[in-house]
Short mmCIF file of C-alpha atoms and ligand atoms in Angstrom, two decimals:
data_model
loop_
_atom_site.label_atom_id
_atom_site.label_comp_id
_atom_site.label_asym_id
_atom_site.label_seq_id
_atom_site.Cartn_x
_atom_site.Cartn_y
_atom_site.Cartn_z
CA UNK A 1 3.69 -3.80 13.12
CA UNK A 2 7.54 -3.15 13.30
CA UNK A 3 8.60 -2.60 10.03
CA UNK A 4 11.54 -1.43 7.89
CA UNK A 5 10.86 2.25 7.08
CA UNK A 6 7.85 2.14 9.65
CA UNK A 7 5.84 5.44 9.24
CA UNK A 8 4.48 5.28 13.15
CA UNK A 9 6.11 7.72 14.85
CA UNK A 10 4.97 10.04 12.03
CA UNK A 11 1.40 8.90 11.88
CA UNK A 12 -0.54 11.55 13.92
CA UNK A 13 0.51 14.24 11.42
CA UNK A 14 0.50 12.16 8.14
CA UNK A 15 -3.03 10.62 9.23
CA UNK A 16 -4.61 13.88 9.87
CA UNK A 17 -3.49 14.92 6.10
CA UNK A 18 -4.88 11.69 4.87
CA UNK A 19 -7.87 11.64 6.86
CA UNK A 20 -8.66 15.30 5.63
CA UNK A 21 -8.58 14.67 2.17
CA UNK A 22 -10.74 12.14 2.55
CA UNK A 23 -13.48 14.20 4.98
CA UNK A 24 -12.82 17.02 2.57
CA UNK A 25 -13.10 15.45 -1.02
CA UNK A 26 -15.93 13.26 0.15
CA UNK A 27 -13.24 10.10 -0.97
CA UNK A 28 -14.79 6.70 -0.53
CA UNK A 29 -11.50 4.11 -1.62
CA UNK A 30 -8.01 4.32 0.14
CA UNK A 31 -5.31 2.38 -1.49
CA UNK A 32 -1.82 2.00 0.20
CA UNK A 33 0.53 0.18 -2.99
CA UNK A 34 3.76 0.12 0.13
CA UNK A 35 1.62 -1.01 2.95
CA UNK A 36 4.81 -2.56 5.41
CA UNK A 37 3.65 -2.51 8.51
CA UNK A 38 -0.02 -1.01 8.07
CA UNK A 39 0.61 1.40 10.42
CA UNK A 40 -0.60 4.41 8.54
CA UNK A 41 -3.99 2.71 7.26
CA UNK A 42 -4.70 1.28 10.26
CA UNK A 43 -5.74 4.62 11.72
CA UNK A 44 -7.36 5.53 8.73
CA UNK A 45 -11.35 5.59 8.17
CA UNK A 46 -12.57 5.62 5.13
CA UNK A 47 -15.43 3.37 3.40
CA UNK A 48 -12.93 0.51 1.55
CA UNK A 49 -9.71 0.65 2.48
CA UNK A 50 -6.98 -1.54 0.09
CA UNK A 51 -3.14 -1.92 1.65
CA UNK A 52 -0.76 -3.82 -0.78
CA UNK A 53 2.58 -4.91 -0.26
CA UNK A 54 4.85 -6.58 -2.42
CA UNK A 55 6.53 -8.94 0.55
CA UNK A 56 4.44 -11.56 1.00
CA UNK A 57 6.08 -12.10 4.42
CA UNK A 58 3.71 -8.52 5.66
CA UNK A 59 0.62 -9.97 3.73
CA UNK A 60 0.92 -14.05 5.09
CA UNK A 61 1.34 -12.44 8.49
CA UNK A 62 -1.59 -10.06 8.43
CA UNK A 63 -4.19 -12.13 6.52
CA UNK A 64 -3.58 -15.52 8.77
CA UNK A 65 -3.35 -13.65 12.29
CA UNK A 66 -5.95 -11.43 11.16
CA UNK A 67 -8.55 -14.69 10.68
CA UNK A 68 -6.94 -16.61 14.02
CA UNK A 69 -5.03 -14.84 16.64
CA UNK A 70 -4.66 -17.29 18.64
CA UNK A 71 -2.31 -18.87 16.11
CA UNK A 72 0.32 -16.27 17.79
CA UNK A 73 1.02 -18.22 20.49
CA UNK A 74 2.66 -20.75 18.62
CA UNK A 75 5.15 -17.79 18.01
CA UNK A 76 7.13 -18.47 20.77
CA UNK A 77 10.68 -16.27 20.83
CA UNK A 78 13.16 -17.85 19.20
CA UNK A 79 16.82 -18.71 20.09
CA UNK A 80 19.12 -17.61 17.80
CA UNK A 81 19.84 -20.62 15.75
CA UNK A 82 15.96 -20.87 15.17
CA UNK A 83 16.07 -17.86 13.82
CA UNK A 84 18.67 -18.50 11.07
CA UNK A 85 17.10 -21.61 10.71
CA UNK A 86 13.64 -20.18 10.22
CA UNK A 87 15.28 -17.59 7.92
CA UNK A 88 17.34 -20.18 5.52
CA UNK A 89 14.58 -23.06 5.44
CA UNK A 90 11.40 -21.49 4.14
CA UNK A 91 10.05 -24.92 2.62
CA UNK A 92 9.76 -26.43 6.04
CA UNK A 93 7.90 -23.69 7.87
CA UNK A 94 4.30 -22.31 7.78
CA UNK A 95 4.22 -18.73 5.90
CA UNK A 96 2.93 -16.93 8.96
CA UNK A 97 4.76 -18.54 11.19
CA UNK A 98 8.16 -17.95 9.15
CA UNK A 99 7.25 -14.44 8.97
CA UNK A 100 6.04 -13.97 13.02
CA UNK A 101 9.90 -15.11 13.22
CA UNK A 102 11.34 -13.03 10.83
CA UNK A 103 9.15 -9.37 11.57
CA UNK A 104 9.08 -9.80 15.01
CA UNK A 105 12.80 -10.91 15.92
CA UNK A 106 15.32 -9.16 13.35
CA UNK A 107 17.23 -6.80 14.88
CA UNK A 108 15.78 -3.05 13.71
CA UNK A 109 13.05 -5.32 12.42
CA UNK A 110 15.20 -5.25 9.13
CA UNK A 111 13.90 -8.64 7.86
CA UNK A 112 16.64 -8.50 4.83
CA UNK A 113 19.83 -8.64 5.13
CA UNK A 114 19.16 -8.02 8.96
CA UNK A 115 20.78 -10.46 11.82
CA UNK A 116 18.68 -12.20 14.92
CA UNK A 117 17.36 -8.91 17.27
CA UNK A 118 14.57 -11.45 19.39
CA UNK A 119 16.89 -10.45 22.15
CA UNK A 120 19.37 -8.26 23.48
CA UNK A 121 21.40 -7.11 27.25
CA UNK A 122 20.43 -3.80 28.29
CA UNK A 123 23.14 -1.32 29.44
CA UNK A 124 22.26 -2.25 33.50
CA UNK A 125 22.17 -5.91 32.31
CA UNK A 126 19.09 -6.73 31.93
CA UNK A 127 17.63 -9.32 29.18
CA UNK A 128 15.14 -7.28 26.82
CA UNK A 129 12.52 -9.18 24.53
CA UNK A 130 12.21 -7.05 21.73
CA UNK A 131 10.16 -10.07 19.97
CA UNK A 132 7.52 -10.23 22.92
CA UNK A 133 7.12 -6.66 22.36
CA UNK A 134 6.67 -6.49 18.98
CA UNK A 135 4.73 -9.38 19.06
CA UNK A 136 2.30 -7.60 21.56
CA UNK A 137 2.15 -4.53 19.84
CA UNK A 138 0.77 -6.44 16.57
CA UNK A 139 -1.34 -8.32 18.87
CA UNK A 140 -2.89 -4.69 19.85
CA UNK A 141 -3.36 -3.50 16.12
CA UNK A 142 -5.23 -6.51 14.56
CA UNK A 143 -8.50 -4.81 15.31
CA UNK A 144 -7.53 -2.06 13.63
CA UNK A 145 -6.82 -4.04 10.36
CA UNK A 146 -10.22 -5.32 10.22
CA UNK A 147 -11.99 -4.69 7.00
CA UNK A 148 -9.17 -4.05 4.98
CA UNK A 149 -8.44 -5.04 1.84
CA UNK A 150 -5.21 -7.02 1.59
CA UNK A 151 -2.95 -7.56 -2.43
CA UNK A 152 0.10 -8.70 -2.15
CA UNK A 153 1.74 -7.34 -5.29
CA UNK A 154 3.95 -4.59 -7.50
CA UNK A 155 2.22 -1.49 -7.34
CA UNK A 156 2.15 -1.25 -10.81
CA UNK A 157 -0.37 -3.66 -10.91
CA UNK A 158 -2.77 -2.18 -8.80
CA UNK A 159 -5.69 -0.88 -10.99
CA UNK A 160 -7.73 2.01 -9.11
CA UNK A 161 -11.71 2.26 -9.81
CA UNK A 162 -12.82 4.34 -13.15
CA UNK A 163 -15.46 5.94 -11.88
CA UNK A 164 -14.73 7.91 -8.79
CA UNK A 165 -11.63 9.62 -7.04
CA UNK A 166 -9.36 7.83 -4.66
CA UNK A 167 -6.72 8.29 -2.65
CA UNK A 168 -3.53 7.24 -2.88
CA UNK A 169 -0.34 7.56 -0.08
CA UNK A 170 2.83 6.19 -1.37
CA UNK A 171 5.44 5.11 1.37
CA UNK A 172 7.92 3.49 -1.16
CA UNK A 173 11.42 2.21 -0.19
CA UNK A 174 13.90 4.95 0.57
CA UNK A 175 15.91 6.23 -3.10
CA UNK A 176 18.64 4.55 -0.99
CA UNK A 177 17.21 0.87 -0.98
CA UNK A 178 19.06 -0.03 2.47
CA UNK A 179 16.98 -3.10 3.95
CA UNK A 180 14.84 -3.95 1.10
CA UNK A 181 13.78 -7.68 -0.82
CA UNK A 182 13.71 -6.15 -4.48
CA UNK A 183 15.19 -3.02 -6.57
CA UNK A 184 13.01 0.02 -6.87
CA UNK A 185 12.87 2.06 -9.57
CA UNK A 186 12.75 5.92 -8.84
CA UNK A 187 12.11 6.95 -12.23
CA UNK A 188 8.99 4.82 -13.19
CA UNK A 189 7.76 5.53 -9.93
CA UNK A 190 7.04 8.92 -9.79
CA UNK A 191 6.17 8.98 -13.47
CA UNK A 192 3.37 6.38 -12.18
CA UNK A 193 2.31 8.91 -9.77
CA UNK A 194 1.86 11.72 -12.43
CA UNK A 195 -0.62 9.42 -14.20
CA UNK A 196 -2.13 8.09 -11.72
CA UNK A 197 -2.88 12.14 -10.57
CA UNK A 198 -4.81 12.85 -13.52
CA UNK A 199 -7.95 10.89 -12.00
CA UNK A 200 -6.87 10.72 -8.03
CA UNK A 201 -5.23 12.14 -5.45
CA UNK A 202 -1.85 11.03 -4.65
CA UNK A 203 0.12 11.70 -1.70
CA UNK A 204 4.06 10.63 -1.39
CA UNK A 205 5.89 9.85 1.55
CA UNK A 206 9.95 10.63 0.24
CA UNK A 207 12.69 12.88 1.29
CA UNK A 208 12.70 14.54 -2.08
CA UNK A 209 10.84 14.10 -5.48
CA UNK A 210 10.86 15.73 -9.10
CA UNK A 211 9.93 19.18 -9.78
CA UNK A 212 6.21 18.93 -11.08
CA UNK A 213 5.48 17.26 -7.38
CA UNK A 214 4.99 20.19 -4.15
CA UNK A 215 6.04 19.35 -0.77
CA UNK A 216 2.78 19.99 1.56
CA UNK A 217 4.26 18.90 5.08
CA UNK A 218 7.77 18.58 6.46
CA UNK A 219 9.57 17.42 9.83
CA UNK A 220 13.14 16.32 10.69
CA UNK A 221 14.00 13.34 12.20
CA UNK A 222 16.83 11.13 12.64
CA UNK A 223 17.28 8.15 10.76
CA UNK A 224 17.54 4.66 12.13
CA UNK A 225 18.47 2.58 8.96
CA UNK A 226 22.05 2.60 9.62
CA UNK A 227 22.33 2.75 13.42
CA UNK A 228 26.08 3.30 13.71
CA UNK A 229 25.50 6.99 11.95
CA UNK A 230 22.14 8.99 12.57
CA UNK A 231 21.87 11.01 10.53
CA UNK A 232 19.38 13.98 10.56
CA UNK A 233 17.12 13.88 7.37
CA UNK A 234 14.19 15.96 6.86
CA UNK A 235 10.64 13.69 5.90
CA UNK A 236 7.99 15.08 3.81
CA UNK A 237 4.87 14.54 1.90
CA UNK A 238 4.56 15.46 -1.75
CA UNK A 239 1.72 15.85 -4.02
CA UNK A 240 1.71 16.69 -8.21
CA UNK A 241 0.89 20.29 -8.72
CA UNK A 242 -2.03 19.26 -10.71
CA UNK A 243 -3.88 18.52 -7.71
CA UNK A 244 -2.05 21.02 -5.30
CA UNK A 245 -3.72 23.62 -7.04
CA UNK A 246 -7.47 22.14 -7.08
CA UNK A 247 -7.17 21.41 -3.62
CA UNK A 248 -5.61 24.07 -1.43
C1 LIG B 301 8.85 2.44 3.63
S1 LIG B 301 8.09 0.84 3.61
C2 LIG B 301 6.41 1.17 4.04
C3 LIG B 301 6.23 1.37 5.53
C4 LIG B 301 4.81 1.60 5.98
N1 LIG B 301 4.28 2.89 5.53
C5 LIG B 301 4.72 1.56 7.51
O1 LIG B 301 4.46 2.59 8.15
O2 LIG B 301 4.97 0.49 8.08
C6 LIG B 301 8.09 0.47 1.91
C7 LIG B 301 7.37 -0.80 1.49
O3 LIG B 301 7.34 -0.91 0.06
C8 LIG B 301 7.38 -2.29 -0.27
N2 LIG B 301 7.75 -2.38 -1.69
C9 LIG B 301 8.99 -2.27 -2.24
N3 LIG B 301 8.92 -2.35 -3.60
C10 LIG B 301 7.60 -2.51 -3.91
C11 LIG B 301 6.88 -2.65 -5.13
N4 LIG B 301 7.52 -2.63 -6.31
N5 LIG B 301 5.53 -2.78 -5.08
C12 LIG B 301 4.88 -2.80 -3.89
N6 LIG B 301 5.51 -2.68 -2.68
C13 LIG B 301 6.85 -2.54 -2.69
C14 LIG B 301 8.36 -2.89 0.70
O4 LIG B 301 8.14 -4.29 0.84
C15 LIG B 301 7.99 -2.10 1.98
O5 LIG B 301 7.04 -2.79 2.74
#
């Protein structure tokens, strides 16, 4: 699903670091608290797997499509004044339907504070549908989401089982906030993380983090938040110490 901050392109290397843990510590519960666009867990296997979100545009989207598909064809692409109207009347439209609109037809799929993307010229003046082809690609991944576990809330809420070892990735909104519903705060975060490493393994998707956490893969890329100036930036995983140690 074509999300803000979308993890795809990276998701052969970050998967096989997920999916090793998991062979390699025997790990039976997966939780994702920054879920987006599912499109790290959706190539995960593991036993129960739990993505959470706190938009509840991702979660209406995935949980209604996920028990009817063929509601998706009502999803027709929209012209631009549907879209703004979509986006500034959410009282008078179904939750999935208002959020079909809104993921698959904002330009850079940046729901918030985005503009209408459904459509666009091509340089050789051509008319692409970037909403048919997102909408397509979700189409192909609902399989994949089958089985999982869907919470639609802050992370801090989310209350991991007492008795065994899970495993936790972290894909949180950039320190830099561009494109994002709500305010994130850095400093709770990772001290969340910390605690949360004393009983499981946590894994963080960020372009830096505080000392006590080790960097355990790295790969440039450019950015495409602000499309006017790529910038190259370098993406990593982190994990706390505590568990670097026990585990490498
Ligand atoms: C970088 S995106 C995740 C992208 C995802 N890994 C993917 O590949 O599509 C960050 C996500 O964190 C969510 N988010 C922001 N603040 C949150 C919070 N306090 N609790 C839970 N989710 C939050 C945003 O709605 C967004 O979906």
């Amino acid at each position: 699903l074509k999300y803000i901050g979308s993890k795809a392109r990276f998701a052969p290397e970050i998967c096989a670091i997920l999916q090793d843990y998991i062979y390699r510590l025997n790990i039976k519960t997966y939780i994702e608290p920054f879920v987006g666009g599912f499109n790290i867990i959706d190539k995960i296997k593991c036993k129960t797997r739990i993505g959470n979100d706190i938009d509840s545009l991702v979660c209406d989207l995935v949980t209604s499509c996920r028990n009817d598909p063929s509601l998706l064809r009502l999803a027709t692409t929209p012209t631009r004044d549907k879209y703004y109207d979509v986006r500034d009347n959410p009282a008078i439209y179904q939750n999935w339907y208002r959020a079909a609109i809104l993921l698959f037809g904002s330009y850079n799929a940046r729901v918030y504070g985005g503009c209408y993307g459904a459509t666009s010229k091509t340089k050789d003046g051509k008319t692409r549908n970037y909403f048919e082809e997102a909408k397509n690609n979700f189409i192909k991944q609902l399989p994949s989401l089958d089985g999982i576990l869907i919470s639609c809330c802050d992370y801090k809420y989310i209350v991991p089982p007492s008795n065994e070892t899970a495993l936790i990735y972290c894909d949180p909104p950039y320190a830099d906030g561009i494109g994002y519903n709500s305010e994130f705060d850095a400093v709770e975060f990772w001290e969340w993380c910390r605690r949360l490493s004393e009983k499981h393994i946590v894994i963080i998707s960020e372009r830096a983090a505080p000392d006590d956490f080790v960097c355990i893969w790295q790969q440039e890329t450019k950015s495409h938040l602000n499309n006017r100036a790529k910038k190259a930036v370098i993406e990593k995983l982190f994990i706390h110490r505590l568990n670097y140690g026990e585990n490498h």
